[in-house]
GROMACS .gro file of C-alpha atoms in nm:
model
  334
    1UNK     CA    1  -0.692  -0.998  -1.148
    2UNK     CA    2  -0.827  -1.225  -0.872
    3UNK     CA    3  -0.471  -1.332  -0.783
    4UNK     CA    4  -0.360  -0.969  -0.756
    5UNK     CA    5  -0.639  -0.885  -0.514
    6UNK     CA    6  -0.576  -1.181  -0.287
    7UNK     CA    7  -0.204  -1.145  -0.239
    8UNK     CA    8  -0.231  -0.766  -0.202
    9UNK     CA    9  -0.481  -0.817   0.080
   10UNK     CA   10  -0.237  -1.041   0.264
   11UNK     CA   11   0.046  -0.793   0.207
   12UNK     CA   12  -0.155  -0.503   0.345
   13UNK     CA   13  -0.251  -0.696   0.657
   14UNK     CA   14   0.100  -0.817   0.745
   15UNK     CA   15   0.251  -0.475   0.665
   16UNK     CA   16   0.000  -0.298   0.891
   17UNK     CA   17   0.080  -0.538   1.175
   18UNK     CA   18   0.453  -0.490   1.125
   19UNK     CA   19   0.414  -0.111   1.142
   20UNK     CA   20   0.237  -0.144   1.476
   21UNK     CA   21   0.519  -0.371   1.596
   22UNK     CA   22   0.779  -0.108   1.503
   23UNK     CA   23   0.594   0.161   1.697
   24UNK     CA   24   0.529  -0.061   1.998
   25UNK     CA   25   0.898  -0.147   2.036
   26UNK     CA   26   1.019   0.209   1.975
   27UNK     CA   27   1.095   0.297   2.340
   28UNK     CA   28   1.305  -0.017   2.384
   29UNK     CA   29   1.568   0.110   2.142
   30UNK     CA   30   1.696   0.373   2.383
   31UNK     CA   31   1.698   0.143   2.686
   32UNK     CA   32   2.039  -0.007   2.620
   33UNK     CA   33   2.210  -0.057   2.955
   34UNK     CA   34   1.878  -0.022   3.138
   35UNK     CA   35   1.746  -0.363   3.033
   36UNK     CA   36   1.926  -0.696   3.055
   37UNK     CA   37   2.132  -0.726   2.737
   38UNK     CA   38   1.937  -1.022   2.603
   39UNK     CA   39   1.606  -0.834   2.637
   40UNK     CA   40   1.739  -0.527   2.458
   41UNK     CA   41   1.887  -0.747   2.184
   42UNK     CA   42   1.550  -0.921   2.147
   43UNK     CA   43   1.374  -0.588   2.087
   44UNK     CA   44   1.635  -0.475   1.835
   45UNK     CA   45   1.616  -0.807   1.651
   46UNK     CA   46   1.239  -0.771   1.621
   47UNK     CA   47   1.299  -0.421   1.485
   48UNK     CA   48   1.544  -0.559   1.229
   49UNK     CA   49   1.284  -0.814   1.121
   50UNK     CA   50   1.012  -0.549   1.074
   51UNK     CA   51   1.170  -0.270   0.870
   52UNK     CA   52   1.018  -0.396   0.545
   53UNK     CA   53   0.668  -0.283   0.642
   54UNK     CA   54   0.665   0.073   0.509
   55UNK     CA   55   0.839  -0.012   0.177
   56UNK     CA   56   0.584  -0.287   0.115
   57UNK     CA   57   0.302  -0.030   0.115
   58UNK     CA   58   0.485   0.162  -0.159
   59UNK     CA   59   0.545  -0.159  -0.354
   60UNK     CA   60   0.175  -0.242  -0.339
   61UNK     CA   61   0.098   0.096  -0.495
   62UNK     CA   62   0.354   0.031  -0.766
   63UNK     CA   63   0.218  -0.314  -0.844
   64UNK     CA   64  -0.140  -0.189  -0.873
   65UNK     CA   65  -0.105   0.152  -1.034
   66UNK     CA   66   0.175   0.078  -1.279
   67UNK     CA   67  -0.014  -0.232  -1.399
   68UNK     CA   68  -0.325  -0.029  -1.475
   69UNK     CA   69  -0.380  -0.047  -1.851
   70UNK     CA   70  -0.655   0.214  -1.865
   71UNK     CA   71  -0.576   0.546  -2.037
   72UNK     CA   72  -0.448   0.805  -1.792
   73UNK     CA   73  -0.717   1.056  -1.695
   74UNK     CA   74  -0.575   1.345  -1.487
   75UNK     CA   75  -0.906   1.447  -1.323
   76UNK     CA   76  -0.992   1.093  -1.222
   77UNK     CA   77  -0.638   1.033  -1.098
   78UNK     CA   78  -0.634   1.344  -0.881
   79UNK     CA   79  -0.977   1.276  -0.729
   80UNK     CA   80  -0.962   0.900  -0.686
   81UNK     CA   81  -0.592   0.840  -0.628
   82UNK     CA   82  -0.421   1.147  -0.488
   83UNK     CA   83  -0.727   1.301  -0.322
   84UNK     CA   84  -0.822   0.976  -0.150
   85UNK     CA   85  -0.497   0.983   0.045
   86UNK     CA   86  -0.418   1.356   0.066
   87UNK     CA   87  -0.741   1.478   0.227
   88UNK     CA   88  -0.747   1.218   0.509
   89UNK     CA   89  -0.377   1.282   0.569
   90UNK     CA   90  -0.438   1.656   0.618
   91UNK     CA   91  -0.727   1.597   0.857
   92UNK     CA   92  -0.539   1.336   1.060
   93UNK     CA   93  -0.235   1.566   1.070
   94UNK     CA   94  -0.441   1.839   1.233
   95UNK     CA   95  -0.594   1.587   1.472
   96UNK     CA   96  -0.253   1.456   1.577
   97UNK     CA   97  -0.118   1.808   1.616
   98UNK     CA   98  -0.388   1.859   1.878
   99UNK     CA   99  -0.330   1.510   2.018
  100UNK     CA  100   0.040   1.583   2.062
  101UNK     CA  101  -0.050   1.842   2.324
  102UNK     CA  102  -0.200   1.574   2.547
  103UNK     CA  103   0.027   1.484   2.839
  104UNK     CA  104  -0.014   1.304   3.169
  105UNK     CA  105  -0.043   1.648   3.330
  106UNK     CA  106  -0.321   1.763   3.099
  107UNK     CA  107  -0.348   1.939   2.763
  108UNK     CA  108  -0.075   2.180   2.656
  109UNK     CA  109  -0.202   2.398   2.370
  110UNK     CA  110   0.144   2.552   2.320
  111UNK     CA  111   0.282   2.212   2.218
  112UNK     CA  112  -0.004   2.155   1.975
  113UNK     CA  113   0.035   2.498   1.818
  114UNK     CA  114   0.411   2.452   1.782
  115UNK     CA  115   0.359   2.116   1.613
  116UNK     CA  116   0.083   2.248   1.387
  117UNK     CA  117   0.299   2.536   1.260
  118UNK     CA  118   0.560   2.288   1.140
  119UNK     CA  119   0.306   2.071   0.956
  120UNK     CA  120   0.403   2.188   0.604
  121UNK     CA  121   0.754   2.046   0.647
  122UNK     CA  122   0.732   1.801   0.935
  123UNK     CA  123   0.489   1.535   1.047
  124UNK     CA  124   0.263   1.618   1.341
  125UNK     CA  125   0.302   1.267   1.485
  126UNK     CA  126   0.570   1.006   1.440
  127UNK     CA  127   0.378   0.767   1.211
  128UNK     CA  128   0.271   1.036   0.963
  129UNK     CA  129   0.623   1.092   0.830
  130UNK     CA  130   0.552   0.815   0.577
  131UNK     CA  131   0.306   1.038   0.389
  132UNK     CA  132   0.560   1.315   0.336
  133UNK     CA  133   0.748   1.098   0.089
  134UNK     CA  134   0.460   0.872  -0.017
  135UNK     CA  135   0.218   1.140  -0.140
  136UNK     CA  136   0.474   1.310  -0.370
  137UNK     CA  137   0.525   0.971  -0.537
  138UNK     CA  138   0.175   1.006  -0.680
  139UNK     CA  139   0.315   1.282  -0.902
  140UNK     CA  140   0.580   1.042  -1.033
  141UNK     CA  141   0.348   0.745  -1.094
  142UNK     CA  142   0.196   0.870  -1.424
  143UNK     CA  143   0.545   0.917  -1.571
  144UNK     CA  144   0.664   0.572  -1.465
  145UNK     CA  145   0.334   0.420  -1.581
  146UNK     CA  146   0.375   0.576  -1.926
  147UNK     CA  147   0.730   0.440  -1.947
  148UNK     CA  148   0.658   0.082  -1.837
  149UNK     CA  149   0.385   0.052  -2.099
  150UNK     CA  150   0.648   0.113  -2.365
  151UNK     CA  151   0.949  -0.057  -2.206
  152UNK     CA  152   1.065  -0.412  -2.260
  153UNK     CA  153   1.093  -0.639  -1.955
  154UNK     CA  154   1.471  -0.633  -1.986
  155UNK     CA  155   1.473  -0.254  -1.968
  156UNK     CA  156   1.259  -0.253  -1.654
  157UNK     CA  157   1.485  -0.511  -1.491
  158UNK     CA  158   1.791  -0.309  -1.592
  159UNK     CA  159   1.658   0.002  -1.420
  160UNK     CA  160   1.585  -0.206  -1.110
  161UNK     CA  161   1.944  -0.333  -1.107
  162UNK     CA  162   2.078   0.024  -1.123
  163UNK     CA  163   1.844   0.127  -0.842
  164UNK     CA  164   1.957  -0.168  -0.628
  165UNK     CA  165   2.315  -0.051  -0.676
  166UNK     CA  166   2.215   0.300  -0.566
  167UNK     CA  167   2.049   0.167  -0.249
  168UNK     CA  168   2.371  -0.021  -0.174
  169UNK     CA  169   2.577   0.294  -0.219
  170UNK     CA  170   2.340   0.483   0.009
  171UNK     CA  171   2.371   0.218   0.280
  172UNK     CA  172   2.746   0.273   0.300
  173UNK     CA  173   2.727   0.655   0.287
  174UNK     CA  174   2.852   0.680  -0.070
  175UNK     CA  175   2.635   0.981  -0.144
  176UNK     CA  176   2.575   1.187  -0.456
  177UNK     CA  177   2.291   1.299  -0.679
  178UNK     CA  178   2.163   0.940  -0.662
  179UNK     CA  179   2.093   0.981  -0.289
  180UNK     CA  180   1.780   1.188  -0.353
  181UNK     CA  181   1.497   1.073  -0.126
  182UNK     CA  182   1.233   1.055  -0.398
  183UNK     CA  183   1.461   0.867  -0.634
  184UNK     CA  184   1.526   0.608  -0.367
  185UNK     CA  185   1.160   0.571  -0.271
  186UNK     CA  186   1.029   0.573  -0.629
  187UNK     CA  187   1.235   0.263  -0.697
  188UNK     CA  188   0.997   0.071  -0.472
  189UNK     CA  189   0.713   0.153  -0.713
  190UNK     CA  190   0.898  -0.004  -1.003
  191UNK     CA  191   1.015  -0.297  -0.790
  192UNK     CA  192   0.657  -0.376  -0.688
  193UNK     CA  193   0.553  -0.367  -1.053
  194UNK     CA  194   0.842  -0.589  -1.158
  195UNK     CA  195   0.774  -0.847  -0.886
  196UNK     CA  196   0.408  -0.856  -0.978
  197UNK     CA  197   0.438  -0.860  -1.357
  198UNK     CA  198   0.753  -1.067  -1.405
  199UNK     CA  199   0.799  -1.244  -1.067
  200UNK     CA  200   1.152  -1.108  -1.079
  201UNK     CA  201   1.375  -1.128  -0.883
  202UNK     CA  202   1.258  -1.476  -0.793
  203UNK     CA  203   1.196  -1.595  -0.440
  204UNK     CA  204   1.473  -1.852  -0.477
  205UNK     CA  205   1.722  -1.568  -0.522
  206UNK     CA  206   1.566  -1.326  -0.276
  207UNK     CA  207   1.512  -1.550   0.027
  208UNK     CA  208   1.878  -1.633   0.108
  209UNK     CA  209   1.979  -1.272   0.041
  210UNK     CA  210   1.707  -1.149   0.275
  211UNK     CA  211   1.819  -1.384   0.553
  212UNK     CA  212   2.175  -1.257   0.517
  213UNK     CA  213   2.049  -0.896   0.510
  214UNK     CA  214   1.859  -0.939   0.838
  215UNK     CA  215   2.153  -1.105   1.012
  216UNK     CA  216   2.403  -0.843   0.893
  217UNK     CA  217   2.165  -0.559   0.984
  218UNK     CA  218   2.101  -0.695   1.331
  219UNK     CA  219   2.470  -0.759   1.397
  220UNK     CA  220   2.581  -0.413   1.289
  221UNK     CA  221   2.314  -0.226   1.485
  222UNK     CA  222   2.371  -0.428   1.802
  223UNK     CA  223   2.752  -0.423   1.788
  224UNK     CA  224   2.770  -0.051   1.701
  225UNK     CA  225   2.525   0.032   1.979
  226UNK     CA  226   2.714  -0.161   2.245
  227UNK     CA  227   3.040  -0.001   2.130
  228UNK     CA  228   2.888   0.348   2.158
  229UNK     CA  229   2.688   0.279   2.473
  230UNK     CA  230   2.373   0.406   2.301
  231UNK     CA  231   2.142   0.309   2.018
  232UNK     CA  232   2.329   0.351   1.689
  233UNK     CA  233   2.163   0.229   1.372
  234UNK     CA  234   2.360   0.427   1.112
  235UNK     CA  235   2.163   0.357   0.791
  236UNK     CA  236   2.102  -0.010   0.862
  237UNK     CA  237   1.743   0.053   0.969
  238UNK     CA  238   1.670   0.297   0.687
  239UNK     CA  239   1.387   0.227   0.443
  240UNK     CA  240   1.608   0.338   0.153
  241UNK     CA  241   1.893   0.087   0.175
  242UNK     CA  242   1.969  -0.240  -0.002
  243UNK     CA  243   1.924  -0.459   0.306
  244UNK     CA  244   1.568  -0.333   0.358
  245UNK     CA  245   1.490  -0.362  -0.013
  246UNK     CA  246   1.590  -0.729  -0.018
  247UNK     CA  247   1.372  -0.814   0.282
  248UNK     CA  248   1.074  -0.615   0.152
  249UNK     CA  249   1.093  -0.786  -0.188
  250UNK     CA  250   1.111  -1.126  -0.017
  251UNK     CA  251   0.803  -1.056   0.195
  252UNK     CA  252   0.621  -0.944  -0.120
  253UNK     CA  253   0.696  -1.273  -0.298
  254UNK     CA  254   0.632  -1.489   0.010
  255UNK     CA  255   0.287  -1.337   0.052
  256UNK     CA  256   0.216  -1.394  -0.313
  257UNK     CA  257   0.314  -1.760  -0.280
  258UNK     CA  258   0.121  -1.812   0.045
  259UNK     CA  259  -0.194  -1.641  -0.083
  260UNK     CA  260  -0.223  -1.899  -0.361
  261UNK     CA  261  -0.257  -2.173  -0.099
  262UNK     CA  262  -0.518  -2.007   0.122
  263UNK     CA  263  -0.879  -2.122   0.133
  264UNK     CA  264  -1.157  -1.897   0.009
  265UNK     CA  265  -1.294  -1.828   0.361
  266UNK     CA  266  -0.945  -1.725   0.475
  267UNK     CA  267  -0.905  -1.500   0.173
  268UNK     CA  268  -1.238  -1.334   0.245
  269UNK     CA  269  -1.132  -1.264   0.604
  270UNK     CA  270  -0.806  -1.115   0.482
  271UNK     CA  271  -0.995  -0.899   0.232
  272UNK     CA  272  -1.204  -0.761   0.520
  273UNK     CA  273  -0.895  -0.690   0.731
  274UNK     CA  274  -0.717  -0.536   0.432
  275UNK     CA  275  -1.006  -0.292   0.384
  276UNK     CA  276  -0.919  -0.133   0.719
  277UNK     CA  277  -0.539  -0.166   0.705
  278UNK     CA  278  -0.478   0.204   0.630
  279UNK     CA  279  -0.716   0.292   0.910
  280UNK     CA  280  -0.513   0.076   1.147
  281UNK     CA  281  -0.199   0.256   1.030
  282UNK     CA  282  -0.354   0.598   1.092
  283UNK     CA  283  -0.526   0.525   1.424
  284UNK     CA  284  -0.306   0.284   1.624
  285UNK     CA  285  -0.078   0.552   1.785
  286UNK     CA  286  -0.380   0.676   1.979
  287UNK     CA  287  -0.385   0.347   2.168
  288UNK     CA  288  -0.008   0.347   2.216
  289UNK     CA  289  -0.020   0.685   2.391
  290UNK     CA  290  -0.098   0.546   2.741
  291UNK     CA  291   0.159   0.271   2.687
  292UNK     CA  292   0.432   0.527   2.632
  293UNK     CA  293   0.316   0.804   2.864
  294UNK     CA  294   0.255   0.576   3.162
  295UNK     CA  295   0.535   0.330   3.080
  296UNK     CA  296   0.302   0.029   3.078
  297UNK     CA  297   0.561  -0.205   2.933
  298UNK     CA  298   0.587  -0.525   3.134
  299UNK     CA  299   0.781  -0.852   3.147
  300UNK     CA  300   1.030  -0.867   2.861
  301UNK     CA  301   1.007  -0.757   2.496
  302UNK     CA  302   0.929  -1.109   2.372
  303UNK     CA  303   0.605  -1.092   2.568
  304UNK     CA  304   0.526  -0.720   2.583
  305UNK     CA  305   0.570  -0.646   2.212
  306UNK     CA  306   0.324  -0.913   2.086
  307UNK     CA  307   0.071  -0.836   2.359
  308UNK     CA  308   0.066  -0.460   2.304
  309UNK     CA  309   0.075  -0.503   1.926
  310UNK     CA  310  -0.238  -0.718   1.948
  311UNK     CA  311  -0.413  -0.470   2.178
  312UNK     CA  312  -0.326  -0.158   1.977
  313UNK     CA  313  -0.394  -0.317   1.638
  314UNK     CA  314  -0.726  -0.466   1.754
  315UNK     CA  315  -0.852  -0.138   1.900
  316UNK     CA  316  -0.741   0.050   1.588
  317UNK     CA  317  -0.918  -0.208   1.369
  318UNK     CA  318  -1.244  -0.172   1.561
  319UNK     CA  319  -1.219   0.207   1.546
  320UNK     CA  320  -1.147   0.198   1.174
  321UNK     CA  321  -1.444  -0.033   1.120
  322UNK     CA  322  -1.675   0.196   1.317
  323UNK     CA  323  -1.560   0.502   1.121
  324UNK     CA  324  -1.604   0.309   0.798
  325UNK     CA  325  -1.968   0.230   0.873
  326UNK     CA  326  -2.080   0.590   0.821
  327UNK     CA  327  -2.057   0.777   0.493
  328UNK     CA  328  -1.973   1.088   0.693
  329UNK     CA  329  -1.655   0.937   0.840
  330UNK     CA  330  -1.561   0.651   0.604
  331UNK     CA  331  -1.339   0.884   0.401
  332UNK     CA  332  -1.111   0.917   0.705
  333UNK     CA  333  -1.010   0.552   0.673
  334UNK     CA  334  -0.994   0.498   0.293
   0.00000   0.00000   0.00000
């Protein structure tokens, strides 16, 4: 149990940082032809290296919840699992609907109202889209949990292999019933469980495949974009494709390996950071608003992206910590 806690803490921290990186570099993607080629390529390469972040959060949930051996209690599950995420999501969605009306010229209530009306089917701010497919997965978890308790390891691995095939088909636009969004995302739950329980697929297998996946992804996005004269990612940057799956699984296993070698003081620091990782995820766009609205990017992406990631993540961490200190606001950053 101790091992599970330590490596999950490390995973949450690196995934939260990677999410901030993705959002910091966002504006660079559409600046092809406006930046020197090597600077634009640098930003896109960093993007290619970061796409695993969101899937890792789903894999963490799979590893923890599907491994839970306690009898399933619906009331407890709804209050402690689903409710813990759903309620803060709704409140933050309303907040960001209002926040979206803020412009350099002042506050535009019409924009906020337009965004708020679409909230049932569309995120109110760009980073909240994750919850629209993550929260429904909580309804699937009890079914998968019931199945894995009865299944043999070989059966679990077999389902993973079929799912990997489906993610490969989806990458190359071979669509069908298997292209369902929730089917593709739910596979990450089972993959996280499989990596945690069986250490399968192994890091020896995953690492070279992940390196190839990143190189192929980066090449295709860059070459297709230059050919079109605009940013063209096709499905290479999707969270639901085989290339992203391979990298996410590799990060999962690397963090597990690294966490075993960390000192106790380092682990305790990571545990503290991990406690506020969801808060960082929820809050950091507030501190990216001036960066985007006032175009405060400077130098080149290799400098600007790390600097602004550090600034936004640090401010979001402090804000999350402050909210977490009061019982009246701690629930906003679970």
